[in-house]
mmCIF file of C-alpha atoms and ligand atoms in Angstrom:
data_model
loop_
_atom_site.group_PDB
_atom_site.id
_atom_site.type_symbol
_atom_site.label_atom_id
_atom_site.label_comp_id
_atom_site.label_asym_id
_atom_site.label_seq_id
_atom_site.Cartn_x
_atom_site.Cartn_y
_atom_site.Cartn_z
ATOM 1 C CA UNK A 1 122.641 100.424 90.783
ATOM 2 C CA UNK A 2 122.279 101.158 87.379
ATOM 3 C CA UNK A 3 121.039 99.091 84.028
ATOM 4 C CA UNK A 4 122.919 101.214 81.491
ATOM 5 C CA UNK A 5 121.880 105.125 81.867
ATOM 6 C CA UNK A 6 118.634 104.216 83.934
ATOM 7 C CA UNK A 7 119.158 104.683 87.542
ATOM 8 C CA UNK A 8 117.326 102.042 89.849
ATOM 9 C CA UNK A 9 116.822 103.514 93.416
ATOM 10 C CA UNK A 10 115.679 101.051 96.279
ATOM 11 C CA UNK A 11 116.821 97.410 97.069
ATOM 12 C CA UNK A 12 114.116 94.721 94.820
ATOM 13 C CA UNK A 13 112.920 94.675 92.086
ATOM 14 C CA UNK A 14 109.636 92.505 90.512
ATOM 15 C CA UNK A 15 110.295 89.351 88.426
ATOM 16 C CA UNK A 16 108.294 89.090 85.076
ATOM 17 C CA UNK A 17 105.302 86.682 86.105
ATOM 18 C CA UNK A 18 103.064 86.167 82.457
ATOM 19 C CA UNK A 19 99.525 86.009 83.287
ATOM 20 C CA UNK A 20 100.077 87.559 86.603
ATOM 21 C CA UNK A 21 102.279 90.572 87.061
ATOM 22 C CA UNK A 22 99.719 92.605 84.905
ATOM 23 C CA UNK A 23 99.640 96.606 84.703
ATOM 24 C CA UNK A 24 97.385 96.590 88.417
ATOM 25 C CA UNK A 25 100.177 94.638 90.332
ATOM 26 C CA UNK A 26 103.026 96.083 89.306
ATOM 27 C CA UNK A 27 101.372 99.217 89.769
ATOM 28 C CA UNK A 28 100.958 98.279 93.049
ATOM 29 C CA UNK A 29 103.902 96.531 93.783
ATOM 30 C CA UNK A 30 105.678 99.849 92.642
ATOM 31 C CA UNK A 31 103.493 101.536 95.253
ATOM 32 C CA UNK A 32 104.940 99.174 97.763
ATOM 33 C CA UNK A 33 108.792 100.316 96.625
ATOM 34 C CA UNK A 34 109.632 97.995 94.230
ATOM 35 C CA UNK A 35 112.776 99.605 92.255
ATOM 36 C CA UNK A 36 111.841 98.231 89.309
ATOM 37 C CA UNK A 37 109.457 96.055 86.914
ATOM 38 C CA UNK A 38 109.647 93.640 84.911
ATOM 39 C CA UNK A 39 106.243 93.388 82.436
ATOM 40 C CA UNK A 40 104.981 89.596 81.540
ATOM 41 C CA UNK A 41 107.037 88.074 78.552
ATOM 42 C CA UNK A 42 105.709 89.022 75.004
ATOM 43 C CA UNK A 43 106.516 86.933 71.508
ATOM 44 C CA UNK A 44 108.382 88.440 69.718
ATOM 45 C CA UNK A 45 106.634 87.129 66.432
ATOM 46 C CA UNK A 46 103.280 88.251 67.832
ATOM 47 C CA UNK A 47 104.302 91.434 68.159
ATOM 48 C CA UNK A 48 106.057 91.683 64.456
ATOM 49 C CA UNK A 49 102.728 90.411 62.701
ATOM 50 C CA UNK A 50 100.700 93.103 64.715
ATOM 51 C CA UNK A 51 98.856 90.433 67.241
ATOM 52 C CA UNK A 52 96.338 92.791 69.289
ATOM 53 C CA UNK A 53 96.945 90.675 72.421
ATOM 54 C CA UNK A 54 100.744 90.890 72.500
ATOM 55 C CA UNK A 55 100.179 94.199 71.758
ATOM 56 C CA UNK A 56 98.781 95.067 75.035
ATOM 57 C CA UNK A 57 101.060 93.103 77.295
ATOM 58 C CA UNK A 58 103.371 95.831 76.476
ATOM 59 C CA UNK A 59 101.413 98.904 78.099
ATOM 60 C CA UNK A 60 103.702 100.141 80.387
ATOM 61 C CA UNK A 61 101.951 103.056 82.948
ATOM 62 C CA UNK A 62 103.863 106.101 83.438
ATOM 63 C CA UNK A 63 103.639 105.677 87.148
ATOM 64 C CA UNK A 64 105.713 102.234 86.877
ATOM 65 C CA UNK A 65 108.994 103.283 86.093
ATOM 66 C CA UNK A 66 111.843 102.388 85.208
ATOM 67 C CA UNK A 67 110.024 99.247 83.995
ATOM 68 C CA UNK A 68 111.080 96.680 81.151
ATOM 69 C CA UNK A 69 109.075 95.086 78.650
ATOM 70 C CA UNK A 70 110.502 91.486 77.845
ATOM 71 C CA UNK A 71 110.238 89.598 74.791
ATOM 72 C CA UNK A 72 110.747 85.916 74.169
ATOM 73 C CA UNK A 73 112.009 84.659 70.272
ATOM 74 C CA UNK A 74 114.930 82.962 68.827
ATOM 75 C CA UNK A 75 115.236 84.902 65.879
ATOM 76 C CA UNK A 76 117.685 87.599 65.745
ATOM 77 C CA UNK A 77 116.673 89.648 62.925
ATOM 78 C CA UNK A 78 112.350 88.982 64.661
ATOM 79 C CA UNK A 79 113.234 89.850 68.385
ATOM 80 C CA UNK A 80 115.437 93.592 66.649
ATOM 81 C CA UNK A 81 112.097 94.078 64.763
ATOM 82 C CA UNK A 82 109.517 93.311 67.788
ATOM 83 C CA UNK A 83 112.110 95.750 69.905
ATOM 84 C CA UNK A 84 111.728 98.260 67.819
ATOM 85 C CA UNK A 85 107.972 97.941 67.656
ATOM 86 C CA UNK A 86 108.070 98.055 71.337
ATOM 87 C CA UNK A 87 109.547 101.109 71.704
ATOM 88 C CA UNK A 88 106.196 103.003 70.836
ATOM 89 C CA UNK A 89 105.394 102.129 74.263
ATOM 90 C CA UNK A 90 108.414 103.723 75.734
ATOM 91 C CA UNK A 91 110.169 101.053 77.603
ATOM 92 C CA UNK A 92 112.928 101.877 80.189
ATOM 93 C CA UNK A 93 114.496 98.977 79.535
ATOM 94 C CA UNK A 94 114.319 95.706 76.906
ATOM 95 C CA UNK A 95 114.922 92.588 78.630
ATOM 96 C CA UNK A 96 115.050 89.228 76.528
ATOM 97 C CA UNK A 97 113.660 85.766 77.914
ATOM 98 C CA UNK A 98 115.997 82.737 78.305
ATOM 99 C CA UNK A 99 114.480 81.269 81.334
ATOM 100 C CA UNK A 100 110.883 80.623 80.079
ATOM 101 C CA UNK A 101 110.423 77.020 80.770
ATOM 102 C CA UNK A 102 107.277 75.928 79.301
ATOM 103 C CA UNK A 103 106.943 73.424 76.396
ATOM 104 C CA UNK A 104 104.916 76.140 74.495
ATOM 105 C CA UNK A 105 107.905 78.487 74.811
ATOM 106 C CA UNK A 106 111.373 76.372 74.975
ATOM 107 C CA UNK A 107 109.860 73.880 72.854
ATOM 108 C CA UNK A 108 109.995 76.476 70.511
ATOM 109 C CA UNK A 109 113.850 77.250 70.513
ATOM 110 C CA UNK A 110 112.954 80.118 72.937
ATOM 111 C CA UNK A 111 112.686 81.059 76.756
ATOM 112 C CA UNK A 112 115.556 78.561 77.993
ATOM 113 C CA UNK A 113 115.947 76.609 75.080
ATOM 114 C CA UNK A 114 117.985 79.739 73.987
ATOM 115 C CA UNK A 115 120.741 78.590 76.433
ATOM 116 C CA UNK A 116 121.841 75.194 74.730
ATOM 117 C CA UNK A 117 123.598 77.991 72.044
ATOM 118 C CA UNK A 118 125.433 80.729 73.872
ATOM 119 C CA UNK A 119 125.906 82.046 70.295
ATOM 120 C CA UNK A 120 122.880 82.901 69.657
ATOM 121 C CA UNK A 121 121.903 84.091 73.034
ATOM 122 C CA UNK A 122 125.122 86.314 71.707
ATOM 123 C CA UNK A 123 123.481 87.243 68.408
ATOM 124 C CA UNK A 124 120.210 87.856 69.886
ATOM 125 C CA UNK A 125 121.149 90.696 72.529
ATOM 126 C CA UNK A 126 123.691 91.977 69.791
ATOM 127 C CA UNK A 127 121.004 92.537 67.193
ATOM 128 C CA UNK A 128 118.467 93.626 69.436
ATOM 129 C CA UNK A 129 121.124 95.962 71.406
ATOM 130 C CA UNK A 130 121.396 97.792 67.612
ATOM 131 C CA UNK A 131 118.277 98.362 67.036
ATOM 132 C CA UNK A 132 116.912 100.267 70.069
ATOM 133 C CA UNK A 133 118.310 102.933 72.236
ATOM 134 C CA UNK A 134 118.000 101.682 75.609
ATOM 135 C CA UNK A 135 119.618 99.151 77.933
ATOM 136 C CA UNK A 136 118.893 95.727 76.797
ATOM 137 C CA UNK A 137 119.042 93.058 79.245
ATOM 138 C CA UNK A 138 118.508 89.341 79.676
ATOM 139 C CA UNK A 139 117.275 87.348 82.050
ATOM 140 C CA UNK A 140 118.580 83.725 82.222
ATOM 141 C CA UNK A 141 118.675 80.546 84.321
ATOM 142 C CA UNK A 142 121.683 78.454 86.105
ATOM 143 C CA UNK A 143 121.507 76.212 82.541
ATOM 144 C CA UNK A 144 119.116 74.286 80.656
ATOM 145 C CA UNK A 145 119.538 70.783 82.546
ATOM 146 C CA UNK A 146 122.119 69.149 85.543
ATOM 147 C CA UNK A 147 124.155 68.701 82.538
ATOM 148 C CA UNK A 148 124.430 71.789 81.030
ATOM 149 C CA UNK A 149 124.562 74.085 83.822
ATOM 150 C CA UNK A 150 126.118 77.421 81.865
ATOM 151 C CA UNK A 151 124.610 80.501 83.110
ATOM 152 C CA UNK A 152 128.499 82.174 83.035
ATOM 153 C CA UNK A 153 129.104 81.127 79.854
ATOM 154 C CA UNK A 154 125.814 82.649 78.757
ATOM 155 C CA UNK A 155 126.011 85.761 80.873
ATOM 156 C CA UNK A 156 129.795 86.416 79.324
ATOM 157 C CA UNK A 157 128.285 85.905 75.499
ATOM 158 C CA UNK A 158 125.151 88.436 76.699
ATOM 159 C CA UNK A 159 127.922 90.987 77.605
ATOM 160 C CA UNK A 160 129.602 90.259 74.802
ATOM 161 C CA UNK A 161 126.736 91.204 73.170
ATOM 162 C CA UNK A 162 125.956 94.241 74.414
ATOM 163 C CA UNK A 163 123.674 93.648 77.435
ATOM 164 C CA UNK A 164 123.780 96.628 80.416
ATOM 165 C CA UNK A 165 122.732 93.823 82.844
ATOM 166 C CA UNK A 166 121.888 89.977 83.797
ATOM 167 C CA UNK A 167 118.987 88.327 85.541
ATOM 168 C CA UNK A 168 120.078 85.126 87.001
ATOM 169 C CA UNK A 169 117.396 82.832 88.123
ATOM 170 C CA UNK A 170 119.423 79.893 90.106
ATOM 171 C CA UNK A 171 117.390 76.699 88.741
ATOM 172 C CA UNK A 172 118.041 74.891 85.910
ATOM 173 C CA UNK A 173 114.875 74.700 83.257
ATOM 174 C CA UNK A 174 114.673 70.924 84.234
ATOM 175 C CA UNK A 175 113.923 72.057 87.751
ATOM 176 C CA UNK A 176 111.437 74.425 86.624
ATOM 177 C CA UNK A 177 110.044 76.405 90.157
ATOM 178 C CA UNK A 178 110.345 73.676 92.911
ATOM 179 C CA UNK A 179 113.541 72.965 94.092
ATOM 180 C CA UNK A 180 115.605 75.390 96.350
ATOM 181 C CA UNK A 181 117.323 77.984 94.024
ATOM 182 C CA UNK A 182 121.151 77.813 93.902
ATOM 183 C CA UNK A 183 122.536 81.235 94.753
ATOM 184 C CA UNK A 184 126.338 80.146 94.544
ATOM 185 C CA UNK A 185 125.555 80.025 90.431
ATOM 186 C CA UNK A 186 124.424 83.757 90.694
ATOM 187 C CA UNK A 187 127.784 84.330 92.614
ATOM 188 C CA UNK A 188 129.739 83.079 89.804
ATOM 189 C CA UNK A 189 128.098 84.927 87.416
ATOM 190 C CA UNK A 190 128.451 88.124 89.208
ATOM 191 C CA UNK A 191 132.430 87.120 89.687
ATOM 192 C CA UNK A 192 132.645 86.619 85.971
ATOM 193 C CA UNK A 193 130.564 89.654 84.317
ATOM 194 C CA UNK A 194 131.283 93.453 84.318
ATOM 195 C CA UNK A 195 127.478 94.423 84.299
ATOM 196 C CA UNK A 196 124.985 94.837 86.425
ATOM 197 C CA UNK A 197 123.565 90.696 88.024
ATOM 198 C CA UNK A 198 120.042 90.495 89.130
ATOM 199 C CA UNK A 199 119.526 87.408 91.574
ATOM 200 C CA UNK A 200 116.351 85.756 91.253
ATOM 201 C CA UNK A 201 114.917 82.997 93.400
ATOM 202 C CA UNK A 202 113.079 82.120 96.681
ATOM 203 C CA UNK A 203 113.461 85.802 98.028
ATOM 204 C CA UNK A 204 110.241 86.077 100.000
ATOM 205 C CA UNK A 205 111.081 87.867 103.122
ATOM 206 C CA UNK A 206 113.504 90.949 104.243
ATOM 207 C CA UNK A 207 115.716 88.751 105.729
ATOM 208 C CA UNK A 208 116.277 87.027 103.033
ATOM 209 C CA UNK A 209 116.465 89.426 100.833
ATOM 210 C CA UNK A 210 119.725 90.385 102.901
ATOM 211 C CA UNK A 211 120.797 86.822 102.679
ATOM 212 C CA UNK A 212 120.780 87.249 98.845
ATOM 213 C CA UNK A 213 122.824 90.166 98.677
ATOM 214 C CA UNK A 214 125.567 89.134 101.246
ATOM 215 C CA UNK A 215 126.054 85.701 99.841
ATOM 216 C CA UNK A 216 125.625 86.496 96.098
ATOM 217 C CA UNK A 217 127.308 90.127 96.037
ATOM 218 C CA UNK A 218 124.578 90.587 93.402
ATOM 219 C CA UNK A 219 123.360 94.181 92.684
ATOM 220 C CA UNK A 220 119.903 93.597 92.930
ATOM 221 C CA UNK A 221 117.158 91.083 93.961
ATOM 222 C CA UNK A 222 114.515 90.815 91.998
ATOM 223 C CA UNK A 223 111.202 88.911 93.593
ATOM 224 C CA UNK A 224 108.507 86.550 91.836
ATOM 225 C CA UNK A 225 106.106 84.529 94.351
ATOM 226 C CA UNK A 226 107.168 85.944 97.368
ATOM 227 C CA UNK A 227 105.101 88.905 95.755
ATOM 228 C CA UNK A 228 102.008 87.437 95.118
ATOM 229 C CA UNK A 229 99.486 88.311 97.277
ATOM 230 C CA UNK A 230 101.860 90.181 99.336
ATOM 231 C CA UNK A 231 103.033 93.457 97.409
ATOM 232 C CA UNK A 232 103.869 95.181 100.644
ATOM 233 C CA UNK A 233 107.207 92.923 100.603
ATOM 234 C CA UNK A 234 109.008 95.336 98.638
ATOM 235 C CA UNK A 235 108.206 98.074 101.534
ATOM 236 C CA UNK A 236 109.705 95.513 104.133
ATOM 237 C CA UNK A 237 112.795 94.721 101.957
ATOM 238 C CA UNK A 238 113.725 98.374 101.580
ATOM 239 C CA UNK A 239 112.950 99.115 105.276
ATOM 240 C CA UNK A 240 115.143 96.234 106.711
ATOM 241 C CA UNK A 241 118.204 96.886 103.918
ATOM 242 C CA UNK A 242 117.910 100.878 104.908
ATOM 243 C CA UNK A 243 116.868 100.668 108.425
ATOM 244 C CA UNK A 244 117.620 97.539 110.066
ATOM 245 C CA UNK A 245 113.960 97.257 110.727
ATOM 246 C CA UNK A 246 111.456 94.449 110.174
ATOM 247 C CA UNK A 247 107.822 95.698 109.166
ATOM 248 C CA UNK A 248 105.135 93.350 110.069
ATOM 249 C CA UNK A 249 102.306 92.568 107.531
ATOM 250 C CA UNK A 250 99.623 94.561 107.430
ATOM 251 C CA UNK A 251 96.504 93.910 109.343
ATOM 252 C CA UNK A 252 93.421 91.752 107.226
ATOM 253 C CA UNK A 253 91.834 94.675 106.643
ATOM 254 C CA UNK A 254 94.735 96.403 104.926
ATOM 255 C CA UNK A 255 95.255 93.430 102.645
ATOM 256 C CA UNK A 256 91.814 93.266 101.627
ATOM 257 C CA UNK A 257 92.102 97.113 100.967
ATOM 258 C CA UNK A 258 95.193 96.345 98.775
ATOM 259 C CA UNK A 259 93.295 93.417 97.158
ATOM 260 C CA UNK A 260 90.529 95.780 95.797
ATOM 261 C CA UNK A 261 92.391 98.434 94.795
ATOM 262 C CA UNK A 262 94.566 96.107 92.812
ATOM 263 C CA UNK A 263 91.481 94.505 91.137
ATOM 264 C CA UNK A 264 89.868 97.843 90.502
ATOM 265 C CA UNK A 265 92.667 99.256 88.584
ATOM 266 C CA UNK A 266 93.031 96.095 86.645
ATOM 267 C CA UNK A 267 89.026 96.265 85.818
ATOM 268 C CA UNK A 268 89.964 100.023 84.591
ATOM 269 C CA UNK A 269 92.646 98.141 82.209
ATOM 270 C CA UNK A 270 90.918 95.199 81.089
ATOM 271 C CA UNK A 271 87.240 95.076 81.849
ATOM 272 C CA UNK A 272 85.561 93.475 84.414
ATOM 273 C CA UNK A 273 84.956 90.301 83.214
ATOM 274 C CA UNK A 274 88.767 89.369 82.174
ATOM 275 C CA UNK A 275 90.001 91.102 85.470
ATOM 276 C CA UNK A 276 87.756 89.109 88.349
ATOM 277 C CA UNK A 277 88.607 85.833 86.050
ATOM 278 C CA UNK A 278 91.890 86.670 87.003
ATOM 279 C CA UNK A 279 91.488 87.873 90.314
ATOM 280 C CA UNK A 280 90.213 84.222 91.302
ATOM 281 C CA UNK A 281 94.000 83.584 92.028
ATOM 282 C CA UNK A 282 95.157 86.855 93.408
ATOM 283 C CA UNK A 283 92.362 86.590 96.272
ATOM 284 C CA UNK A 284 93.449 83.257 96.950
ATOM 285 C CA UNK A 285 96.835 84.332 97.210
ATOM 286 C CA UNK A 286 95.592 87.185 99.437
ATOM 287 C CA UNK A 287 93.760 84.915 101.990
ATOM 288 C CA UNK A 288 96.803 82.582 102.304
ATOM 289 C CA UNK A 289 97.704 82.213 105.946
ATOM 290 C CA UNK A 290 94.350 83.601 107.139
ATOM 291 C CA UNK A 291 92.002 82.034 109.452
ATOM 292 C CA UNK A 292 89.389 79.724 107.354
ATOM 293 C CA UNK A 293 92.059 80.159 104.381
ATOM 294 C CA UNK A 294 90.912 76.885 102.380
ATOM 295 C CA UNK A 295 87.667 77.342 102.533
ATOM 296 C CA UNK A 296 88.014 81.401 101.253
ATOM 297 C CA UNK A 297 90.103 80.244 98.532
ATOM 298 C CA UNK A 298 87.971 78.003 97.003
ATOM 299 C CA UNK A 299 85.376 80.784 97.467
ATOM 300 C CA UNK A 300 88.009 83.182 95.652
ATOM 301 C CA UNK A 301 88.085 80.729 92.646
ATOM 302 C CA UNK A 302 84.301 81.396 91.766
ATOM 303 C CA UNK A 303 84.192 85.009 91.867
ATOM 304 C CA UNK A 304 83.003 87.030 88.776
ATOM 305 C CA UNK A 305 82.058 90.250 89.811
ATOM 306 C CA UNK A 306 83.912 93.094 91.299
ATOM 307 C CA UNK A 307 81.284 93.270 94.450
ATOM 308 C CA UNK A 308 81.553 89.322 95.161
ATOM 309 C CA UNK A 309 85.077 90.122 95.184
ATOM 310 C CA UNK A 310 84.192 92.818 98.171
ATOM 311 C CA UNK A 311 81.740 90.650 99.744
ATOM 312 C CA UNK A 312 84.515 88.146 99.826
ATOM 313 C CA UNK A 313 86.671 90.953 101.463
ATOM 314 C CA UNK A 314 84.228 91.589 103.902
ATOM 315 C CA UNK A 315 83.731 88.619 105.052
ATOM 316 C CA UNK A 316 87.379 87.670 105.537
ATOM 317 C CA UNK A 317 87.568 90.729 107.563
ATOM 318 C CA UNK A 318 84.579 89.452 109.648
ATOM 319 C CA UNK A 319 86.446 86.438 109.889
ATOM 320 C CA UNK A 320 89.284 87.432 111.147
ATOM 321 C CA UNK A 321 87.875 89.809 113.739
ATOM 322 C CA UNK A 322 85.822 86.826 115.319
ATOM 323 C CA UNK A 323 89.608 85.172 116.157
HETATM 324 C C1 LIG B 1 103.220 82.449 87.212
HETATM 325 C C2 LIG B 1 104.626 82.751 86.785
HETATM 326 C C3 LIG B 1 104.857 83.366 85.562
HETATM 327 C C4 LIG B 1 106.162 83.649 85.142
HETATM 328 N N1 LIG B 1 106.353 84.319 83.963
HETATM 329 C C5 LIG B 1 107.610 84.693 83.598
HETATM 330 C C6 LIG B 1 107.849 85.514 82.450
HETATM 331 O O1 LIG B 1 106.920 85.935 81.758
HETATM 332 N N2 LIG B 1 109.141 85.812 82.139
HETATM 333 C C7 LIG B 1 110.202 85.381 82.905
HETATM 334 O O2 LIG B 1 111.346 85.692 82.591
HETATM 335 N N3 LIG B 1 109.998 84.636 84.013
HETATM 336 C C8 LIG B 1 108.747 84.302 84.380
HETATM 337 N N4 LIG B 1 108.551 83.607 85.540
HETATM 338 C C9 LIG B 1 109.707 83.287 86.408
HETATM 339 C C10 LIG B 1 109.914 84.380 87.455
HETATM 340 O O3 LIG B 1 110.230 85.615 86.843
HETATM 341 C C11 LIG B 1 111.043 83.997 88.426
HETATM 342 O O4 LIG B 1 112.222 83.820 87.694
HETATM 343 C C12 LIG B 1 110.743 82.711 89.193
HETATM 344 O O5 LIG B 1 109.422 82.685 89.686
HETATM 345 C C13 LIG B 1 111.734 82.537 90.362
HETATM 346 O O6 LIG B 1 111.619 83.584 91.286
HETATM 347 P P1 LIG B 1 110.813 83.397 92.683
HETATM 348 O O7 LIG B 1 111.414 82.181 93.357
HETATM 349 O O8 LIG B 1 111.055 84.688 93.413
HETATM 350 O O9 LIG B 1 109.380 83.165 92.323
HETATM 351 C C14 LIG B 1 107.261 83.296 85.969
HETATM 352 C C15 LIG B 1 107.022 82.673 87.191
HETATM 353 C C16 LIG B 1 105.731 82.410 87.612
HETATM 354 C C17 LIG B 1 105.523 81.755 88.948
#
């Protein structure tokens, strides 16, 4: 599989997750065998009037390639500028957001809003597609509502465009995360385009990971919660799509391992006090499943510094050995 001239070796790749796929887990995830990474959407405006925080959300580490940056706008001439910008940090790839379902986002005209006008979901790939040299992709969703479900109209006016590949994420923005996600729409899109489709939704196993490819002939999966908490999944997709075989999780005190090293690289990137903020919801993500898991998690969502994170560790492992 390829997205333009960048060659993507393994079978899944991560989804974009803003405020949670940070530098540390997709570092880790990559670690794991993930193909290929996605960083957390960026504005495009942010970026063009030099906003410090945008700024850093496109770091990409040299040890987390090929990896995209992806930028959200509805503004042509603003998301060519804001690619451009983003090229100092060497992306592999630019990807452009028109799944983002949030009110701050598509209440804007951006994110999925973008996919009531095919035209300008046209425009916008077109005039972002000039102004950089690498693949520019787009990641989409089966339509805005029940009513307007038009992810192969939009994929066909993103080739059209110029975009090396699609991301199809089968929910509609009304449906936001919850419902099952229709594969069949990522089927049609991958029947109707020449590029490259991505298939996006509910992958959160090996096995189903399979299931994606056989009954969406898509050329990659690409995984978003089935991740969290669990960036080994990436290791068990590519075993059981290579192999055949089904790798069980790691034992508690691997995970916790994982956990901390995650956490510690993110302190490296951020500081500690922004890092174990957000490490609150990566612990309890880490616990899920585990004996005494409710009571842990709430524990996870008062941590603050690094070593109650590890005493929080050890004491799951304790935990868990008592069972
Ligand atoms: C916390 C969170 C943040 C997300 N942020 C982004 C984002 O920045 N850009 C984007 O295109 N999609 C974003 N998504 C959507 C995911 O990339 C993905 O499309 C969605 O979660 C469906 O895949 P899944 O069922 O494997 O989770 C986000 C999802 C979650 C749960």
């Amino acid at each position: 599989m390829q997205i333009g001239s960048v060659k993507i070796n393994g079978y899944a790749a991560l989804a974009p997750m803003a405020g949670v796929a940070d530098r540390a887990f997709r570092l880790m995830c990559v670690e794991f065998g993930a193909a290929y990474v996605v960083g957390e959407m960026v504005s495009s405006k942010g970026i063009v009037y030099g906003d410090r925080k945008s700024e850093e959300l496109l770091i990409l580490d040299d040890n987390e390639r090929p990896a995209a940056v992806q930028l959200f706008g509805d503004d042509p001439d603003t998301m060519a500028r804001a690619a451009e910008l983003a090229m100092k940090y060497n992306p592999d790839v630019i990807d452009i957001n028109m799944g983002c379902p949030v009110p701050k986002v598509a209440g804007n005209n951006c994110g999925s809003a973008l996919m009531r006008d095919p035209a300008l979901c046209r425009r916008i790939v077109a005039a972002v597609v000039s102004a950089v040299d690498v693949p520019v992709t787009a990641k989409i969703r089966k339509g805005y509502s029940a009513r307007s479900v038009n992810a192969v109209e939009v994929a066909l006016a993103c080739e059209d465009g110029g975009a090396s590949a699609i991301t199809v994420h089968g929910r509609t923005r009304e449906q936001m995360y919850s419902p099952p996600a229709d594969w069949d729409i990522i089927r049609q899109v991958k029947q109707a385009v020449k590029i490259p489709v991505i298939g996006n939704g509910d992958v959160n196993s090996a096995e189903n990971a399979a299931k994606m490819y056989r009954q969406t002939g898509c050329d990659l999966v690409m995984v978003g919660r089935g991740a969290l908490g669990a960036p080994w999944i990436f290791a068990q997709i590519n075993a059981y799509l290579e192999k055949g075989e089904l790798l069980p999780d790691p034992p508690v005190e691997k995970r916790m391992e994982i956990l901390l090293r995650q956490v510690e690289l993110a302190v490296g990137f951020k500081g500690e006090r922004r890092a174990l903020l957000e490490a609150r919801k990566h612990a309890a993500w880490a616990v899920r499943g585990l004996p005494g898991a409710s009571r842990l998690r709430a524990k996870a969502g008062k941590i603050s510094t690094f070593d109650q994170l590890k005493a929080l560790c050890r004491e799951v492992c304790e935990i868990s050995s008592q069972k």
